[in-house]
Structures are given as structure tokens and as C-alpha cells.
CSV table of C-alpha atoms in Angstrom, one decimal:
chain,number,residue,atom,x,y,z
A,4,MET,CA,-10.7,61.3,203.2
A,5,ALA,CA,-12.5,58.5,204.9
A,6,PRO,CA,-9.8,55.7,206.2
A,7,PRO,CA,-10.4,52.5,204.6
A,8,LEU,CA,-12.6,49.7,206.1
A,9,THR,CA,-11.4,46.5,207.2
A,10,THR,CA,-13.8,43.4,205.7
A,11,TYR,CA,-14.1,40.0,207.1
A,12,ALA,CA,-15.7,37.5,205.0
A,13,GLN,CA,-16.7,33.7,204.8
A,14,LEU,CA,-15.9,32.4,201.2
A,15,VAL,CA,-17.9,28.9,201.3
A,16,LEU,CA,-16.7,26.3,199.3
A,17,GLY,CA,-17.6,22.6,198.6
A,18,PRO,CA,-19.0,19.8,196.1
A,19,PRO,CA,-22.9,19.8,195.1
A,20,GLY,CA,-25.3,19.2,198.1
A,21,SER,CA,-22.8,19.6,200.9
A,22,GLY,CA,-25.1,22.5,202.4
A,23,LYS,CA,-23.5,25.7,201.2
A,24,THR,CA,-26.4,27.7,200.5
A,25,THR,CA,-28.1,26.7,203.3
A,26,TYR,CA,-25.2,27.5,205.4
A,27,CYS,CA,-25.4,30.9,204.0
A,28,LYS,CA,-28.6,31.2,204.9
A,29,GLY,CA,-28.2,29.6,208.8
A,30,MET,CA,-25.1,31.6,209.6
A,31,ALA,CA,-26.3,34.8,207.7
A,32,GLU,CA,-29.4,34.9,210.5
A,33,PHE,CA,-27.0,33.8,213.3
A,34,LEU,CA,-24.9,36.8,212.7
A,35,ARG,CA,-27.1,39.1,212.3
A,36,GLY,CA,-29.1,37.8,215.3
A,37,LEU,CA,-25.3,39.5,216.9
A,38,GLY,CA,-25.7,42.3,215.0
A,39,ARG,CA,-23.5,42.0,212.4
A,40,ASP,CA,-24.2,43.6,209.0
A,41,VAL,CA,-24.1,40.6,207.0
A,42,VAL,CA,-24.0,40.6,203.0
A,43,ILE,CA,-24.8,37.6,200.9
A,44,ILE,CA,-22.6,37.3,197.8
A,45,ASN,CA,-23.9,34.3,195.4
A,46,LEU,CA,-21.3,33.2,193.0
A,47,ASP,CA,-22.6,30.6,191.6
A,48,PRO,CA,-23.6,30.8,187.9
A,49,ALA,CA,-25.5,27.7,188.0
A,50,ALA,CA,-28.2,28.5,190.8
A,51,PRO,CA,-31.2,29.7,189.4
A,52,THR,CA,-32.6,30.6,192.9
A,53,THR,CA,-31.6,30.8,196.6
A,54,PRO,CA,-33.0,30.3,200.0
A,55,TYR,CA,-32.1,34.0,200.7
A,56,PRO,CA,-32.5,37.2,198.8
A,57,ALA,CA,-28.8,37.8,197.9
A,58,ASP,CA,-27.7,41.0,198.0
A,59,ILE,CA,-25.3,40.9,195.2
A,60,ASP,CA,-26.1,38.1,192.5
A,61,VAL,CA,-23.8,36.8,189.6
A,62,ALA,CA,-26.9,35.8,187.3
A,63,THR,CA,-26.7,39.5,186.7
A,64,LEU,CA,-23.5,39.3,185.1
A,65,VAL,CA,-23.5,35.7,183.8
A,66,SER,CA,-25.4,32.7,184.2
A,67,THR,CA,-25.2,29.0,183.1
A,68,PRO,CA,-28.4,28.6,181.2
A,69,GLU,CA,-27.2,31.8,179.1
A,70,VAL,CA,-23.9,30.6,178.4
A,71,ALA,CA,-25.2,27.2,177.4
A,72,ALA,CA,-27.7,28.7,175.0
A,73,ALA,CA,-25.1,30.9,173.1
A,74,HIS,CA,-21.7,28.1,173.2
A,75,GLY,CA,-23.4,24.8,173.1
A,76,LEU,CA,-22.4,23.6,176.1
A,77,GLY,CA,-22.9,21.1,178.8
A,78,PRO,CA,-23.2,22.0,182.5
A,79,ASN,CA,-19.8,21.3,183.6
A,80,GLY,CA,-18.5,23.5,180.6
A,81,SER,CA,-21.0,25.8,181.4
A,82,LEU,CA,-20.6,26.5,184.8
A,83,ILE,CA,-16.5,26.6,184.6
A,84,TYR,CA,-17.3,29.0,181.0
A,85,ALA,CA,-19.5,31.2,183.3
A,86,PHE,CA,-16.7,31.4,186.2
A,87,GLU,CA,-13.6,32.1,184.2
A,88,TYR,CA,-16.2,35.0,182.6
A,89,LEU,CA,-16.4,36.6,186.5
A,90,ALA,CA,-12.8,36.2,187.0
A,91,ALA,CA,-12.1,38.1,183.7
A,92,ASN,CA,-14.9,40.8,185.0
A,93,THR,CA,-13.9,41.3,188.5
A,94,ASP,CA,-14.6,44.9,187.8
A,95,TRP,CA,-18.6,44.2,188.2
A,96,LEU,CA,-17.8,42.5,191.6
A,97,VAL,CA,-15.3,45.4,192.9
A,98,ALA,CA,-18.2,47.7,192.3
A,99,ALA,CA,-20.8,45.7,193.4
A,100,LEU,CA,-18.7,45.1,197.0
A,101,ARG,CA,-18.1,48.5,196.8
A,102,PRO,CA,-20.9,50.2,199.0
A,103,HIS,CA,-20.7,47.2,201.3
A,104,ARG,CA,-17.2,47.4,202.6
A,105,GLY,CA,-16.9,47.4,206.6
A,106,LYS,CA,-19.5,44.9,206.6
A,107,TYR,CA,-19.6,41.0,206.4
A,108,TRP,CA,-19.4,39.3,203.8
A,109,LEU,CA,-20.5,35.6,202.8
A,110,PHE,CA,-19.7,34.3,199.4
A,111,ASP,CA,-21.9,31.3,198.3
A,112,MET,CA,-19.2,29.5,195.5
A,113,PRO,CA,-20.5,27.7,193.0
A,114,GLY,CA,-20.2,23.3,193.8
A,115,GLN,CA,-18.2,22.3,191.2
A,116,VAL,CA,-14.8,20.9,192.7
A,117,GLU,CA,-12.3,21.4,190.2
A,118,LEU,CA,-13.1,25.1,190.1
A,119,SER,CA,-11.5,25.0,193.6
A,120,THR,CA,-8.7,22.5,193.0
A,121,HIS,CA,-7.5,22.9,189.3
A,122,ASN,CA,-8.8,25.9,188.2
A,123,ASP,CA,-6.7,29.2,188.4
A,124,ALA,CA,-9.8,31.7,188.0
A,125,ILE,CA,-10.5,31.2,191.4
A,126,ARG,CA,-6.7,32.9,192.4
A,127,GLY,CA,-7.7,35.6,190.0
A,128,LEU,CA,-11.1,36.4,191.6
A,129,LEU,CA,-9.2,36.6,195.3
A,130,ALA,CA,-6.7,38.8,194.1
A,131,ALA,CA,-9.4,41.2,192.4
A,132,LEU,CA,-10.9,41.3,195.6
A,133,THR,CA,-8.0,42.0,197.8
A,134,ALA,CA,-6.7,44.4,195.7
A,135,GLY,CA,-9.9,46.2,195.4
A,136,GLY,CA,-12.9,45.2,197.2
A,137,GLY,CA,-11.8,46.3,200.6
A,138,CYS,CA,-11.2,42.7,202.0
A,139,GLY,CA,-8.9,43.0,204.4
A,140,SER,CA,-9.2,39.4,206.1
A,141,ARG,CA,-11.0,36.1,204.6
A,142,ARG,CA,-12.0,33.0,205.2
A,143,SER,CA,-12.2,30.1,203.1
A,144,THR,CA,-14.2,26.9,204.1
A,145,SER,CA,-14.4,23.2,202.4
A,146,TRP,CA,-17.4,21.4,202.5
A,147,THR,CA,-17.5,17.8,202.7
A,148,PRO,CA,-20.8,15.5,203.7
A,149,PRO,CA,-20.2,12.0,205.4
A,150,THR,CA,-19.1,9.4,203.3
A,151,ALA,CA,-18.0,6.0,203.8
A,152,ARG,CA,-14.6,4.8,205.0
A,153,THR,CA,-13.5,4.1,202.2
A,154,SER,CA,-14.1,7.3,200.6
A,155,TRP,CA,-12.7,9.4,203.2
A,156,VAL,CA,-9.3,9.3,201.8
A,157,ALA,CA,-10.3,10.9,198.6
A,158,VAL,CA,-12.0,13.4,200.7
A,159,LEU,CA,-9.0,14.3,203.0
A,160,LEU,CA,-7.0,14.9,199.7
A,161,VAL,CA,-9.3,17.4,198.1
A,162,SER,CA,-9.5,19.3,201.4
A,163,ILE,CA,-5.7,19.5,201.3
A,164,THR,CA,-6.2,20.1,197.7
A,165,VAL,CA,-8.2,22.9,198.1
A,166,MET,CA,-6.0,24.7,201.4
A,167,PHE,CA,-2.9,24.9,198.9
A,168,GLN,CA,-4.9,26.5,195.7
A,169,VAL,CA,-6.7,29.0,197.1
A,170,GLU,CA,-3.9,29.9,199.9
A,171,LEU,CA,-6.2,30.9,202.4
A,172,PRO,CA,-7.0,30.7,206.2
A,173,ILE,CA,-9.2,27.3,206.3
A,174,VAL,CA,-12.0,25.9,208.2
A,175,ASN,CA,-12.8,22.4,207.3
A,176,VAL,CA,-16.5,21.5,208.3
A,177,LEU,CA,-17.8,18.2,208.5
A,178,SER,CA,-21.7,19.1,207.8
A,179,LYS,CA,-25.0,17.4,208.3
A,180,VAL,CA,-23.9,16.0,211.5
A,181,ASP,CA,-27.6,15.3,212.4
A,182,LEU,CA,-27.9,13.3,209.1
A,183,VAL,CA,-25.2,10.7,210.1
A,184,GLU,CA,-27.5,7.7,210.9
A,185,ALA,CA,-28.6,8.2,207.1
A,186,TYR,CA,-25.1,7.6,205.6
A,187,GLY,CA,-24.6,4.3,207.5
A,188,ASP,CA,-22.9,3.3,210.8
A,189,ILE,CA,-19.9,5.9,211.6
A,190,GLU,CA,-18.4,4.1,214.8
A,191,ASN,CA,-17.0,7.7,215.9
A,192,ILE,CA,-17.3,10.6,213.8
A,193,GLU,CA,-14.8,12.6,216.1
A,194,GLN,CA,-12.4,10.3,214.8
A,195,TYR,CA,-13.1,11.2,211.2
A,196,ALA,CA,-13.2,15.2,212.2
A,197,GLU,CA,-9.9,14.6,213.5
A,198,GLY,CA,-7.9,13.3,210.3
A,199,MET,CA,-5.2,12.0,212.4
A,200,ASP,CA,-3.3,8.5,213.2
A,201,LEU,CA,-5.5,7.1,209.7
A,202,ASP,CA,-4.3,3.5,210.6
A,203,TYR,CA,-8.4,2.9,211.2
A,204,LEU,CA,-8.7,3.7,207.5
A,205,LEU,CA,-6.1,1.4,205.9
A,206,THR,CA,-7.7,-1.9,207.8
A,207,ALA,CA,-10.9,-0.6,206.2
A,208,LEU,CA,-9.2,-0.5,202.8
A,209,ASP,CA,-7.5,-3.7,203.3
A,210,GLU,CA,-10.5,-5.2,204.3
A,211,ASP,CA,-11.8,-4.4,200.9
A,212,PRO,CA,-11.5,-7.7,198.3
A,213,ARG,CA,-12.0,-4.7,195.9
A,214,LEU,CA,-9.0,-2.8,196.9
A,215,ALA,CA,-6.6,-5.2,197.6
A,216,LYS,CA,-4.6,-4.9,194.8
A,217,HIS,CA,-4.2,-0.7,195.6
A,218,ALA,CA,-2.9,-1.8,199.0
A,219,ALA,CA,0.5,0.3,198.4
A,220,LEU,CA,-1.0,3.2,197.3
A,221,ASN,CA,-3.3,3.5,199.8
A,222,ARG,CA,-0.9,3.2,202.2
A,223,ALA,CA,0.5,5.9,200.1
A,224,LEU,CA,-1.5,8.5,200.1
A,225,VAL,CA,-2.3,7.5,204.1
A,226,GLY,CA,1.1,8.4,204.8
A,227,LEU,CA,0.9,11.4,202.7
A,228,ILE,CA,-1.9,13.3,204.7
A,229,ASP,CA,-0.8,12.0,207.8
A,230,ASP,CA,3.1,13.8,206.5
A,231,TYR,CA,0.9,17.4,206.1
A,232,SER,CA,-1.3,17.0,209.3
A,233,HIS,CA,-3.4,20.0,208.4
A,234,VAL,CA,-6.9,18.4,208.0
A,235,ARG,CA,-9.2,18.8,211.0
A,236,PHE,CA,-12.9,19.5,210.5
A,237,GLN,CA,-15.4,20.9,212.8
A,238,THR,CA,-18.5,19.3,212.6
A,239,LEU,CA,-22.1,21.1,211.8
A,240,SER,CA,-25.7,21.0,212.1
A,241,ILE,CA,-26.9,24.3,210.7
A,242,GLY,CA,-30.4,23.7,212.7
A,243,SER,CA,-28.7,23.8,215.9
A,244,LYS,CA,-27.4,27.2,217.5
A,245,GLU,CA,-25.1,25.8,219.6
A,246,SER,CA,-23.1,24.2,216.5
A,247,VAL,CA,-23.4,27.1,214.4
A,248,GLY,CA,-22.1,29.2,217.6
A,249,ALA,CA,-19.3,26.9,218.2
A,250,LEU,CA,-18.2,27.0,214.4
A,251,ALA,CA,-18.5,30.9,214.6
A,252,LYS,CA,-15.7,31.2,217.2
A,253,VAL,CA,-13.5,29.0,215.1
A,254,ILE,CA,-14.0,31.1,211.9
A,255,ASP,CA,-13.7,34.2,214.0
A,256,LYS,CA,-10.2,33.2,214.8
A,257,ALA,CA,-9.0,31.7,211.4
A,258,ASN,CA,-10.0,35.0,209.4
A,259,GLY,CA,-9.0,37.7,212.4
A,260,TYR,CA,-12.3,39.0,213.6
A,261,MET,CA,-11.9,38.3,216.8
A,262,PHE,CA,-9.2,40.6,217.3
A,263,ALA,CA,-11.3,43.4,216.2
A,264,GLU,CA,-13.3,45.6,218.3
A,265,MET,CA,-16.5,44.6,217.3
A,266,ASP,CA,-19.3,42.2,218.9
A,267,ALA,CA,-16.8,39.3,218.2
A,268,ALA,CA,-15.5,39.1,222.0
A,269,ARG,CA,-19.1,39.0,222.8
A,270,LEU,CA,-19.2,36.1,220.8
A,271,MET,CA,-16.1,34.3,222.1
A,272,ALA,CA,-16.9,35.2,225.9
A,273,ALA,CA,-20.9,34.6,226.2
A,274,PRO,CA,-23.0,31.6,225.8
A,275,VAL,CA,-25.0,31.2,222.2
A,276,PRO,CA,-28.2,32.5,222.3
């Protein structure tokens, strides 16, 4: 019997519009350029098309248009139903992945944040992949687009919740940094990426008259985030090879790929192509 193959993967999570699908396409192209055998798995039942050719597509099992037509559900209800249906039929996914064991998997996940923060279906899916899919090490990414200072506390809380819910090594990514100017004046993006010492956020919140009555709540939430001290963000411009390469190095360390005798050593030591 052949020895079991260790499989490394990225589980790409985040809200709609944060760049998950574009990331999967760009990261796959970059890693293939390094010689890795990359498999892209589209697990978003609401994605009618993708800019990449999906090696495995959940639409062959279930899709939100089918669910909406059959059960009269709206967009959100259809997506939750479809994803829970996938989690209840993981044999289909495990069978589809089995021929790709030992390759590098990229999972393009749905954009509904509740699936990652409040729904247990994702845990059942991950458990099935670990038990039957041959996935020896995985990595989850929580995506957040640049946003206003008054929304950043919510972004950090969502990131912490996802980290606890999926129980995987996580690399948080601040995507689309090349478009920062379009979102307004962000004085110091590194300060946001660090996710620490959030007094600057409290100052901004206190200056907003609409939030003055919530000052005590804001301080309690910021204190909670500071106490955990777990949230950091890697910045990414998917069109920059240097940016993608720097992120790939962090990911290889998070999911253990850098410790394998593969091309990871070359990636860690060599300049980004």
C-alpha cells in the first residue's frame, strides 16, 4: 500500500467583494509558477461563474438557484441551505478530492460571514476533510477590505470570531491595499494591520457625535480585542508578485508547508520572481 500523502491547503474566507475569488486565481498562478500542483475547489454555491477553471465545483452537487427554486428561499437562506447540504453530503467532496491527494488545495469559500462565525456546518465540513480527505495541514484566511475607522472594531471582532469558530491556523489579510486611496484617507495602514494598541480607534469613535453615547461599550470592545492580542493583518495587492510572494511565505509557515521538503525552501530563500 502506498504511504499516505500529506496535503496542504488554503481555506479562503471573507465577506462578499473582499477579493476571495481573485485571490484564488492570482495565488494559484503564482504557486504554479513555483512548480506546485495546485487544485482550485469552488465551494461557493452562489457563484455562477469563476474567473478560473475550477477543478472541483460545488455547483455539480448543489447551487443556490436550484435551492431557491425548489424551496422558495431568498439569497441568504438559499446559501445557508446549500452550504449545510454540502456539509451533510461530505462524501461527495471527499470522493472528488481523493484523486488530488498530495497536491496543493485552494478552497474558494462562500462570502456569507455567518457561515464562518455562527454556523456549525463549516466545522462538520472541516472534520470530514481531515478524516477522509487526506488533508494533513490546512490554513484559513479571513479577508477584510479597507474600511472606515469607525467600522474597524467590528472588523476585528469578526476576525477573532472566525479564528475561534474554524479552529485553524489563520492568516488575516488586508486585501486591495492598492485601492486604499479610493476608500478615503487612511493615515497609517501599518497601524491598522498591526491590530494592536487601539487607542487611536477610541479617539476616532469619541469624536463621532453619533457614537458618544456608546463610549463605554466602545472601550469595553476595544479592551476585549487588546486582551486577546491575536489579530494581525498581512497586506496584499494581488497584482504585485512581491506582495503575493511575501504573503505566500507567511502562509507556508502557518500551514507547515515550509517544513516540508518541497519548493517551500526555495520560496523562503529566493527573491520573489
